[in-house]
Structures are given as structure tokens and as C-alpha cells.
Amino acid sequence: GELGVVAVGFSGGQCKPGVDAAPSALIESGLLVQLRDELNYKLHGDDTVHLYKDLVPKDDPPFRNMKNPKAVSSVTERLSEQVYSHAKEGRMVLTLGGDHSIAIGTISGTAKAIRERLGREMAVIWVDAHADINTPESSGSGNVHGMPVSFLTGLAKEEKPEYFGWLKSEHLLNLNKLVYIGLRDVDPGEKKILREHGIKSFSMFDIDRHGIGRVVEMALAHIGSDTPIHLSFDVDALDPMWAPSTGTPVRGGLTLREGDYICESVHETGNLVAIDLVEVNPSLAVAENDMGAHETVRAGCSLVRCALGESLL
Ligand code: DIR
Ligand code: MN
Ligand code: MN
Ligand code: MN
């Protein structure tokens, strides 16, 4: 198939440097070559890592409690157009982040393209230790990587174009088309939002209770067959044993096999239209073991290959 690749070296949605180096690390470890030579994808785009330096303003004071609001807004606006231009041609889109704020760009871009091409609303499977559904007002950190889902679903709204006001109805995701897997560190304000809107969520508790096979089955049943799926995978969904090099690791997470299984199952539906891999931060290796970064990059590559069909026999 045809694969649009967008490498996004952006870290402004949170405060730790290094997550902007992830796309290079993933590409240098051979991911794109494997997708081309082993999984037979025709790659569109390039292995240039987009840094969007021209879009990051010198002066970017907090707005409604958000940190780096203009930078995140203008980078995701540009990214939204890039992803849209791949998806409207019918290409699968792979975005290599970057922190999870970039999903404001990727999901808005595919949502718009799928509406135009297929007249359909797509679904999102958000695999993460965190719900990333804070509004600017409910967020304790002010980091926009904890808010993308609230902007993408219209729970957070802003008129000013330089502060996400560029997001229009065609970019948005229906709350009943959103499913979480892997949650285990959800803020009180986010729990209230999940509850009040009845958002479908499978926490680590659900995975322990039912097993990953049943959880994925229930998640896909909620979405419905024949619905285009955007998979947004935060590597911190994995247990730090498998993915230690990430900004906000939370113990008690998915095994690499469980993560790969989610990706394989989504591939198997035939409905995958886009995948994001985010929050790999190669500079955050564990003190006593500098294999951490290498292992995290390897885990990220495995997830992407599984989503793109590596496990098919
Ligand atoms: C926290 C952490 N809920 C926040 N979020 C993270 O800052 O809003 N998301 N780490 O990946
Ligand atoms: Mn490019
Ligand atoms: Mn997370
Ligand atoms: Mn996240």
C-alpha cells in the first residue's frame, strides 16, 4: 500500500527536551527501510524530520494556563494540513512524534480527509497511560500534551486562530467514536469528563480482568465494523520495563506483547487509516541502564510494524 510518513520533531507540548529527537532515532534504527523493503509500502514524503522552527515564536506566554500555546497551535495547524494531504489521497498516514500534543494536528487532518473522501466519521483508539483530555482549565500542569483530546472533541474551545481557533467542525472527533486502552494515571478533572460524557475507556484494571484479547474485541465492537480507525499510540502505555525512555512513565502498564497485540488487531480490521507513535524520548535513559533509550526505540518500531501488518503470515 501507499504510506505517507510525517516525522515531527516537536516537544513544545510538554517541558522535557529530547522527545523531538525521537523521529530521527526511529528512522536511524531502520523503521522506514523495513516498512519499504519488508512490508512493501510505497513511502511518500521523506525522512526529513520536520522541526517547524519557523512556526515557534520567540515570545509565547501562557494563555488560558497553556504553556507554549502559540507554538503548539501553529505546529499542529501545519501538521494537520500535511496529514490531510496524505489522507485525502487515500494513503495510510504514519506520524512519528514528538509529544502527544501533535495528535491535535494528525487527528484533525485525518478526520477532515475521511469526511471528504468517504463521507464518514472516523474513530480513534487512544492507547496511553493518560487520558490527555484535560481542558486548559482542568489541567494542573499547563502542558498541552495532556489536552489534545479535549480540543479534538470540542470539549475545549477557543475562537482565536493562533490558539487552536483554526480547528473547525470538519476537524473534530465525535466523543462516541473515541476509545481508550491502557489508562492508569487519570487526573480527577479528567475522570469527571470521562464519566459525564460516558467515554469508552479500558483501563489496566479492565485488561487485568478480561485479558487484552477481550478488551480489544470490546473496543472494536464499540467502534463498529467498517469504521475508519486512527490509532494514536503513546509509548508510555507500555510498562516502563519495555519503554522506560518517555517523559511520564507510569508503572503497571502494558507488556510489549499486549501493545503489539492491540496494533495487530487494529491492522486486522482492515480499517486503519493513520497511526501516531508519540512520546519516545531517547534522552531519558534510566540511570543504571543506558539501554533504556535503545529498548524504547525498539519497542516503538515494533508497535508501528505490527500496526502496518508485520505479523501477517
Ligand atoms: C497529566 C499528565 N495528566 C497532564 N499527562 C501526560 O499534564 O495533564 N500525558 N503525561 O501523556
Ligand atoms: Mn515531509
Ligand atoms: Mn501518556
Ligand atoms: Mn499521551
CSV table of N, CA and C in Angstrom, one decimal, residues 24-158:
chain,number,residue,atom,x,y,z
A,24,SER,N,14.1,10.9,14.4
A,24,SER,CA,15.5,10.5,13.9
A,24,SER,C,15.9,9.2,14.4
A,25,ALA,N,15.7,9.0,15.7
A,25,ALA,CA,16.2,7.7,16.4
A,25,ALA,C,15.4,6.6,15.8
A,26,LEU,N,14.1,6.7,15.6
A,26,LEU,CA,13.3,5.7,15.0
A,26,LEU,C,13.7,5.4,13.5
A,27,ILE,N,13.9,6.5,12.8
A,27,ILE,CA,14.3,6.3,11.4
A,27,ILE,C,15.7,5.7,11.3
A,28,GLU,N,16.6,6.2,12.1
A,28,GLU,CA,18.0,5.6,12.1
A,28,GLU,C,18.0,4.1,12.5
A,29,SER,N,17.1,3.7,13.3
A,29,SER,CA,17.1,2.3,13.7
A,29,SER,C,16.5,1.4,12.6
A,30,GLY,N,16.1,2.0,11.5
A,30,GLY,CA,15.7,1.3,10.3
A,30,GLY,C,14.3,1.1,10.0
A,31,LEU,N,13.4,1.8,10.8
A,31,LEU,CA,12.0,1.6,10.7
A,31,LEU,C,11.4,1.8,9.3
A,32,LEU,N,11.8,2.9,8.6
A,32,LEU,CA,11.2,3.2,7.3
A,32,LEU,C,11.7,2.2,6.2
A,33,VAL,N,13.0,1.8,6.4
A,33,VAL,CA,13.5,0.8,5.4
A,33,VAL,C,12.8,-0.5,5.5
A,34,GLN,N,12.5,-0.9,6.8
A,34,GLN,CA,11.7,-2.1,7.0
A,34,GLN,C,10.3,-2.0,6.4
A,35,LEU,N,9.7,-0.9,6.6
A,35,LEU,CA,8.3,-0.7,6.1
A,35,LEU,C,8.4,-0.8,4.5
A,36,ARG,N,9.4,-0.3,3.9
A,36,ARG,CA,9.5,-0.3,2.5
A,36,ARG,C,9.9,-1.6,2.0
A,37,ASP,N,11.0,-2.2,2.5
A,37,ASP,CA,11.6,-3.4,1.9
A,37,ASP,C,10.9,-4.7,2.4
A,38,GLU,N,10.4,-4.7,3.7
A,38,GLU,CA,9.8,-6.0,4.2
A,38,GLU,C,8.3,-6.0,4.2
A,39,LEU,N,7.7,-4.8,4.4
A,39,LEU,CA,6.2,-4.8,4.4
A,39,LEU,C,5.7,-4.2,3.1
A,40,ASN,N,6.7,-3.8,2.2
A,40,ASN,CA,6.3,-3.4,0.8
A,40,ASN,C,5.4,-2.2,0.7
A,41,TYR,N,5.6,-1.2,1.6
A,41,TYR,CA,4.9,0.0,1.5
A,41,TYR,C,5.6,0.9,0.5
A,42,LYS,N,4.9,1.6,-0.3
A,42,LYS,CA,5.4,2.7,-1.1
A,42,LYS,C,5.4,4.0,-0.2
A,43,LEU,N,6.6,4.5,0.1
A,43,LEU,CA,6.6,5.6,1.1
A,43,LEU,C,6.5,7.0,0.3
A,44,HIS,N,5.6,7.8,0.9
A,44,HIS,CA,5.5,9.2,0.4
A,44,HIS,C,6.0,10.1,1.4
A,45,GLY,N,6.4,11.3,1.0
A,45,GLY,CA,7.1,12.2,2.0
A,45,GLY,C,8.5,11.8,2.0
A,46,ASP,N,9.2,12.0,3.1
A,46,ASP,CA,10.6,11.9,3.1
A,46,ASP,C,11.1,11.6,4.5
A,47,ASP,N,12.4,11.3,4.6
A,47,ASP,CA,12.8,11.1,6.0
A,47,ASP,C,13.4,12.3,6.6
A,48,THR,N,13.0,13.5,6.1
A,48,THR,CA,13.3,14.7,6.8
A,48,THR,C,12.5,14.8,8.0
A,49,VAL,N,13.2,15.2,9.1
A,49,VAL,CA,12.4,15.4,10.3
A,49,VAL,C,12.0,16.9,10.3
A,50,HIS,N,10.7,17.1,10.4
A,50,HIS,CA,10.2,18.5,10.4
A,50,HIS,C,10.3,19.1,11.8
A,51,LEU,N,11.0,20.2,11.9
A,51,LEU,CA,11.2,20.8,13.2
A,51,LEU,C,10.3,22.0,13.4
A,52,TYR,N,9.8,22.5,12.3
A,52,TYR,CA,8.8,23.7,12.3
A,52,TYR,C,9.4,24.9,13.1
A,53,LYS,N,10.7,25.1,13.0
A,53,LYS,CA,11.4,26.2,13.7
A,53,LYS,C,10.8,27.5,13.4
A,54,ASP,N,10.4,27.7,12.1
A,54,ASP,CA,9.8,29.0,11.7
A,54,ASP,C,8.4,29.2,12.3
A,55,LEU,N,7.8,28.2,12.9
A,55,LEU,CA,6.5,28.3,13.5
A,55,LEU,C,6.5,28.5,15.0
A,56,VAL,N,7.7,28.4,15.6
A,56,VAL,CA,7.9,28.5,17.0
A,56,VAL,C,8.2,30.0,17.4
A,57,PRO,N,7.3,30.7,18.0
A,57,PRO,CA,7.6,32.2,18.2
A,57,PRO,C,8.6,32.4,19.4
A,58,LYS,N,9.3,33.5,19.3
A,58,LYS,CA,10.2,33.8,20.4
A,58,LYS,C,9.4,34.0,21.7
A,59,ASP,N,8.4,34.8,21.6
A,59,ASP,CA,7.6,35.2,22.7
A,59,ASP,C,6.3,34.4,22.7
A,60,ASP,N,6.1,33.6,23.7
A,60,ASP,CA,4.9,32.7,23.7
A,60,ASP,C,4.4,32.5,25.1
A,61,PRO,N,3.9,33.5,25.7
A,61,PRO,CA,3.5,33.4,27.1
A,61,PRO,C,2.2,32.5,27.3
A,62,PRO,N,2.0,32.0,28.5
A,62,PRO,CA,0.9,31.1,28.7
A,62,PRO,C,-0.4,31.9,28.3
A,63,PHE,N,-1.4,31.1,27.9
A,63,PHE,CA,-2.7,31.6,27.5
A,63,PHE,C,-3.7,30.6,28.1
A,64,ARG,N,-4.7,31.0,28.8
A,64,ARG,CA,-5.6,30.1,29.5
A,64,ARG,C,-4.9,29.0,30.1
A,65,ASN,N,-3.7,29.3,30.8
A,65,ASN,CA,-3.0,28.2,31.5
A,65,ASN,C,-2.1,27.3,30.7
A,66,MET,N,-2.2,27.5,29.3
A,66,MET,CA,-1.5,26.6,28.4
A,66,MET,C,0.0,27.1,28.3
A,67,LYS,N,0.9,26.2,28.3
A,67,LYS,CA,2.3,26.5,28.0
A,67,LYS,C,2.6,26.4,26.5
A,68,ASN,N,3.4,27.3,26.0
A,68,ASN,CA,3.8,27.4,24.6
A,68,ASN,C,2.6,27.3,23.7
A,69,PRO,N,1.5,28.0,24.0
A,69,PRO,CA,0.3,27.8,23.3
A,69,PRO,C,0.4,28.2,21.8
A,70,LYS,N,1.1,29.3,21.4
A,70,LYS,CA,1.2,29.6,20.0
A,70,LYS,C,2.0,28.6,19.2
A,71,ALA,N,3.1,28.1,19.8
A,71,ALA,CA,3.9,27.2,19.1
A,71,ALA,C,3.1,25.9,18.9
A,72,VAL,N,2.4,25.4,19.9
A,72,VAL,CA,1.7,24.1,19.7
A,72,VAL,C,0.6,24.3,18.7
A,73,SER,N,-0.1,25.5,18.8
A,73,SER,CA,-1.2,25.7,17.8
A,73,SER,C,-0.7,25.8,16.4
A,74,SER,N,0.4,26.5,16.2
A,74,SER,CA,0.8,26.7,14.8
A,74,SER,C,1.5,25.5,14.2
A,75,VAL,N,2.2,24.7,15.0
A,75,VAL,CA,2.8,23.5,14.6
A,75,VAL,C,1.7,22.4,14.2
A,76,THR,N,0.7,22.3,15.1
A,76,THR,CA,-0.3,21.3,14.8
A,76,THR,C,-1.2,21.7,13.7
A,77,GLU,N,-1.4,23.0,13.5
A,77,GLU,CA,-2.1,23.5,12.3
A,77,GLU,C,-1.4,23.1,11.0
A,78,ARG,N,-0.1,23.3,11.0
A,78,ARG,CA,0.7,22.9,9.8
A,78,ARG,C,0.6,21.4,9.6
A,79,LEU,N,0.8,20.7,10.7
A,79,LEU,CA,0.8,19.2,10.6
A,79,LEU,C,-0.5,18.7,10.2
A,80,SER,N,-1.6,19.3,10.6
A,80,SER,CA,-2.9,18.9,10.2
A,80,SER,C,-3.1,19.0,8.7
A,81,GLU,N,-2.5,20.0,8.0
A,81,GLU,CA,-2.5,20.1,6.6
A,81,GLU,C,-1.7,19.0,5.9
A,82,GLN,N,-0.5,18.7,6.5
A,82,GLN,CA,0.3,17.7,6.0
A,82,GLN,C,-0.4,16.3,6.0
A,83,VAL,N,-0.9,16.0,7.1
A,83,VAL,CA,-1.6,14.7,7.3
A,83,VAL,C,-2.8,14.6,6.4
A,84,TYR,N,-3.6,15.7,6.3
A,84,TYR,CA,-4.8,15.8,5.4
A,84,TYR,C,-4.4,15.5,4.0
A,85,SER,N,-3.2,16.1,3.6
A,85,SER,CA,-2.9,16.0,2.1
A,85,SER,C,-2.5,14.5,1.8
A,86,HIS,N,-1.9,13.8,2.7
A,86,HIS,CA,-1.7,12.3,2.5
A,86,HIS,C,-3.1,11.6,2.5
A,87,ALA,N,-3.9,11.8,3.6
A,87,ALA,CA,-5.1,11.0,3.8
A,87,ALA,C,-6.1,11.3,2.7
A,88,LYS,N,-6.1,12.5,2.2
A,88,LYS,CA,-7.1,12.8,1.1
A,88,LYS,C,-6.8,12.0,-0.2
A,89,GLU,N,-5.5,11.6,-0.3
A,89,GLU,CA,-5.1,10.8,-1.5
A,89,GLU,C,-5.3,9.3,-1.2
A,90,GLY,N,-5.9,9.0,-0.1
A,90,GLY,CA,-6.1,7.6,0.3
A,90,GLY,C,-4.9,6.9,0.8
A,91,ARG,N,-3.9,7.6,1.2
A,91,ARG,CA,-2.7,6.9,1.8
A,91,ARG,C,-3.0,6.7,3.3
A,92,MET,N,-2.4,5.6,3.8
A,92,MET,CA,-2.3,5.4,5.2
A,92,MET,C,-1.3,6.5,5.7
A,93,VAL,N,-1.4,7.0,6.9
A,93,VAL,CA,-0.5,8.0,7.4
A,93,VAL,C,0.2,7.6,8.6
A,94,LEU,N,1.5,7.6,8.6
A,94,LEU,CA,2.3,7.3,9.8
A,94,LEU,C,2.9,8.6,10.3
A,95,THR,N,2.6,9.0,11.5
A,95,THR,CA,3.3,10.2,12.1
A,95,THR,C,4.2,9.7,13.3
A,96,LEU,N,5.4,10.1,13.2
A,96,LEU,CA,6.4,9.8,14.2
A,96,LEU,C,6.6,11.1,15.1
A,97,GLY,N,6.2,11.1,16.3
A,97,GLY,CA,6.4,12.3,17.2
A,97,GLY,C,7.7,12.1,17.9
A,98,GLY,N,7.9,13.2,18.6
A,98,GLY,CA,7.1,14.3,19.1
A,98,GLY,C,6.3,13.9,20.3
A,99,ASP,N,5.9,14.9,21.0
A,99,ASP,CA,5.0,14.7,22.2
A,99,ASP,C,3.5,14.6,21.7
A,100,HIS,N,2.6,14.2,22.6
A,100,HIS,CA,1.3,13.8,22.2
A,100,HIS,C,0.4,15.0,21.8
A,101,SER,N,0.9,16.3,22.0
A,101,SER,CA,0.1,17.4,21.5
A,101,SER,C,0.0,17.4,20.0
A,102,ILE,N,0.9,16.7,19.3
A,102,ILE,CA,0.8,16.7,17.9
A,102,ILE,C,-0.4,15.9,17.3
A,103,ALA,N,-1.0,15.2,18.2
A,103,ALA,CA,-2.3,14.5,17.8
A,103,ALA,C,-3.4,15.5,17.4
A,104,ILE,N,-3.3,16.7,17.9
A,104,ILE,CA,-4.2,17.8,17.5
A,104,ILE,C,-4.1,18.0,16.0
A,105,GLY,N,-2.9,17.9,15.5
A,105,GLY,CA,-2.7,18.0,14.1
A,105,GLY,C,-3.0,16.7,13.3
A,106,THR,N,-2.6,15.6,13.8
A,106,THR,CA,-2.8,14.4,13.0
A,106,THR,C,-4.3,14.0,12.9
A,107,ILE,N,-5.0,14.0,14.1
A,107,ILE,CA,-6.3,13.5,14.1
A,107,ILE,C,-7.3,14.5,13.4
A,108,SER,N,-7.0,15.8,13.5
A,108,SER,CA,-7.8,16.8,12.8
A,108,SER,C,-7.6,16.6,11.3
A,109,GLY,N,-6.4,16.3,10.9
A,109,GLY,CA,-6.1,16.1,9.4
A,109,GLY,C,-6.8,14.9,8.9
A,110,THR,N,-6.7,13.7,9.5
A,110,THR,CA,-7.4,12.5,9.0
A,110,THR,C,-8.9,12.7,9.1
A,111,ALA,N,-9.4,13.3,10.2
A,111,ALA,CA,-10.9,13.4,10.4
A,111,ALA,C,-11.5,14.2,9.2
A,112,LYS,N,-10.8,15.3,8.8
A,112,LYS,CA,-11.3,16.1,7.7
A,112,LYS,C,-11.2,15.3,6.4
A,113,ALA,N,-10.1,14.6,6.2
A,113,ALA,CA,-9.9,13.9,4.9
A,113,ALA,C,-10.9,12.7,4.8
A,114,ILE,N,-11.2,12.0,5.9
A,114,ILE,CA,-12.1,10.9,5.9
A,114,ILE,C,-13.6,11.4,5.6
A,115,ARG,N,-13.9,12.5,6.2
A,115,ARG,CA,-15.2,13.1,6.0
A,115,ARG,C,-15.4,13.5,4.5
A,116,GLU,N,-14.3,14.0,3.9
A,116,GLU,CA,-14.4,14.5,2.5
A,116,GLU,C,-14.4,13.3,1.5
A,117,ARG,N,-13.5,12.3,1.8
A,117,ARG,CA,-13.4,11.2,0.9
A,117,ARG,C,-14.5,10.2,1.0
A,118,LEU,N,-14.9,9.8,2.3
A,118,LEU,CA,-15.8,8.8,2.5
A,118,LEU,C,-17.2,9.2,3.0
A,119,GLY,N,-17.3,10.5,3.4
A,119,GLY,CA,-18.5,11.0,4.0
A,119,GLY,C,-18.8,10.3,5.3
A,120,ARG,N,-17.7,9.9,6.0
A,120,ARG,CA,-17.8,9.2,7.3
A,120,ARG,C,-17.1,9.9,8.4
A,121,GLU,N,-17.6,9.6,9.6
A,121,GLU,CA,-16.8,10.0,10.8
A,121,GLU,C,-15.9,8.9,11.2
A,122,MET,N,-14.6,9.2,11.4
A,122,MET,CA,-13.7,8.1,11.8
A,122,MET,C,-13.7,7.9,13.3
A,123,ALA,N,-13.1,6.8,13.8
A,123,ALA,CA,-12.9,6.6,15.2
A,123,ALA,C,-11.5,6.7,15.6
A,124,VAL,N,-11.2,6.9,16.8
A,124,VAL,CA,-9.9,7.0,17.4
A,124,VAL,C,-9.7,6.0,18.5
A,125,ILE,N,-8.6,5.2,18.4
A,125,ILE,CA,-8.2,4.3,19.5
A,125,ILE,C,-7.0,5.0,20.1
A,126,TRP,N,-7.1,5.4,21.4
A,126,TRP,CA,-6.1,6.2,22.1
A,126,TRP,C,-5.5,5.3,23.1
A,127,VAL,N,-4.3,4.8,22.8
A,127,VAL,CA,-3.6,3.9,23.7
A,127,VAL,C,-2.6,4.7,24.5
A,128,ASP,N,-2.7,4.7,25.9
A,128,ASP,CA,-2.0,5.7,26.7
A,128,ASP,C,-2.2,5.3,28.2
A,129,ALA,N,-1.2,5.6,29.0
A,129,ALA,CA,-1.4,5.6,30.4
A,129,ALA,C,-2.3,6.7,30.9
A,130,HIS,N,-2.4,7.8,30.1
A,130,HIS,CA,-3.1,9.0,30.4
A,130,HIS,C,-4.2,9.2,29.5
A,131,ALA,N,-5.2,10.0,29.9
A,131,ALA,CA,-6.4,10.3,29.0
A,131,ALA,C,-6.2,11.5,28.1
A,132,ASP,N,-5.2,12.4,28.5
A,132,ASP,CA,-4.9,13.5,27.6
A,132,ASP,C,-6.2,14.3,27.3
A,133,ILE,N,-7.1,14.4,28.2
A,133,ILE,CA,-8.4,15.0,27.9
A,133,ILE,C,-8.7,16.2,28.9
A,134,ASN,N,-7.6,16.7,29.5
A,134,ASN,CA,-7.7,17.9,30.3
A,134,ASN,C,-8.2,19.1,29.4
A,135,THR,N,-9.0,20.0,30.0
A,135,THR,CA,-9.2,21.3,29.3
A,135,THR,C,-8.1,22.2,29.8
A,136,PRO,N,-7.9,23.3,29.2
A,136,PRO,CA,-6.8,24.2,29.7
A,136,PRO,C,-7.1,24.5,31.2
A,137,GLU,N,-8.4,24.6,31.6
A,137,GLU,CA,-8.8,25.0,32.9
A,137,GLU,C,-8.6,23.8,33.9
A,138,SER,N,-8.9,22.6,33.5
A,138,SER,CA,-8.7,21.4,34.4
A,138,SER,C,-7.3,21.0,34.6
A,139,SER,N,-6.4,21.4,33.7
A,139,SER,CA,-5.0,20.9,33.7
A,139,SER,C,-4.3,21.4,34.9
A,140,GLY,N,-3.6,20.6,35.6
A,140,GLY,CA,-2.7,21.0,36.6
A,140,GLY,C,-1.3,21.5,36.1
A,141,SER,N,-0.9,20.9,35.0
A,141,SER,CA,0.5,21.1,34.5
A,141,SER,C,0.5,22.3,33.5
A,142,GLY,N,-0.5,22.5,32.8
A,142,GLY,CA,-0.5,23.5,31.7
A,142,GLY,C,0.1,23.0,30.4
A,143,ASN,N,0.6,21.7,30.5
A,143,ASN,CA,1.2,21.1,29.3
A,143,ASN,C,0.1,20.6,28.3
A,144,VAL,N,0.3,21.1,27.1
A,144,VAL,CA,-0.8,20.8,26.1
A,144,VAL,C,-0.8,19.3,25.7
A,145,HIS,N,0.2,18.6,25.9
A,145,HIS,CA,0.2,17.1,25.6
A,145,HIS,C,-0.8,16.4,26.5
A,146,GLY,N,-1.3,17.0,27.6
A,146,GLY,CA,-2.3,16.5,28.4
A,146,GLY,C,-3.7,17.0,28.0
A,147,MET,N,-3.8,17.7,26.9
A,147,MET,CA,-5.1,18.3,26.5
A,147,MET,C,-5.6,18.0,25.1
A,148,PRO,N,-4.8,17.3,24.3
A,148,PRO,CA,-5.2,17.2,22.8
A,148,PRO,C,-6.7,16.6,22.6
A,149,VAL,N,-7.1,15.7,23.4
A,149,VAL,CA,-8.4,15.1,23.2
A,149,VAL,C,-9.5,16.1,23.5
A,150,SER,N,-9.3,17.0,24.4
A,150,SER,CA,-10.4,18.0,24.7
A,150,SER,C,-10.5,18.9,23.5
A,151,PHE,N,-9.4,19.3,22.9
A,151,PHE,CA,-9.5,20.2,21.7
A,151,PHE,C,-10.1,19.4,20.5
A,152,LEU,N,-9.7,18.2,20.4
A,152,LEU,CA,-10.2,17.4,19.2
A,152,LEU,C,-11.7,17.1,19.3
A,153,THR,N,-12.2,17.0,20.5
A,153,THR,CA,-13.6,16.6,20.6
A,153,THR,C,-14.5,17.9,20.8
A,154,GLY,N,-13.9,19.0,20.9
A,154,GLY,CA,-14.7,20.3,21.1
A,154,GLY,C,-15.1,20.5,22.5
A,155,LEU,N,-14.6,19.7,23.5
A,155,LEU,CA,-14.8,19.9,24.9
A,155,LEU,C,-14.1,21.2,25.3
A,156,ALA,N,-12.9,21.5,24.7
A,156,ALA,CA,-12.2,22.7,24.9
A,156,ALA,C,-12.4,23.5,23.6
A,157,LYS,N,-12.8,24.8,23.7
A,157,LYS,CA,-13.0,25.6,22.5
A,157,LYS,C,-12.2,26.9,22.7
A,158,GLU,N,-11.8,27.4,21.6
A,158,GLU,CA,-11.1,28.7,21.6
A,158,GLU,C,-11.3,29.4,20.2
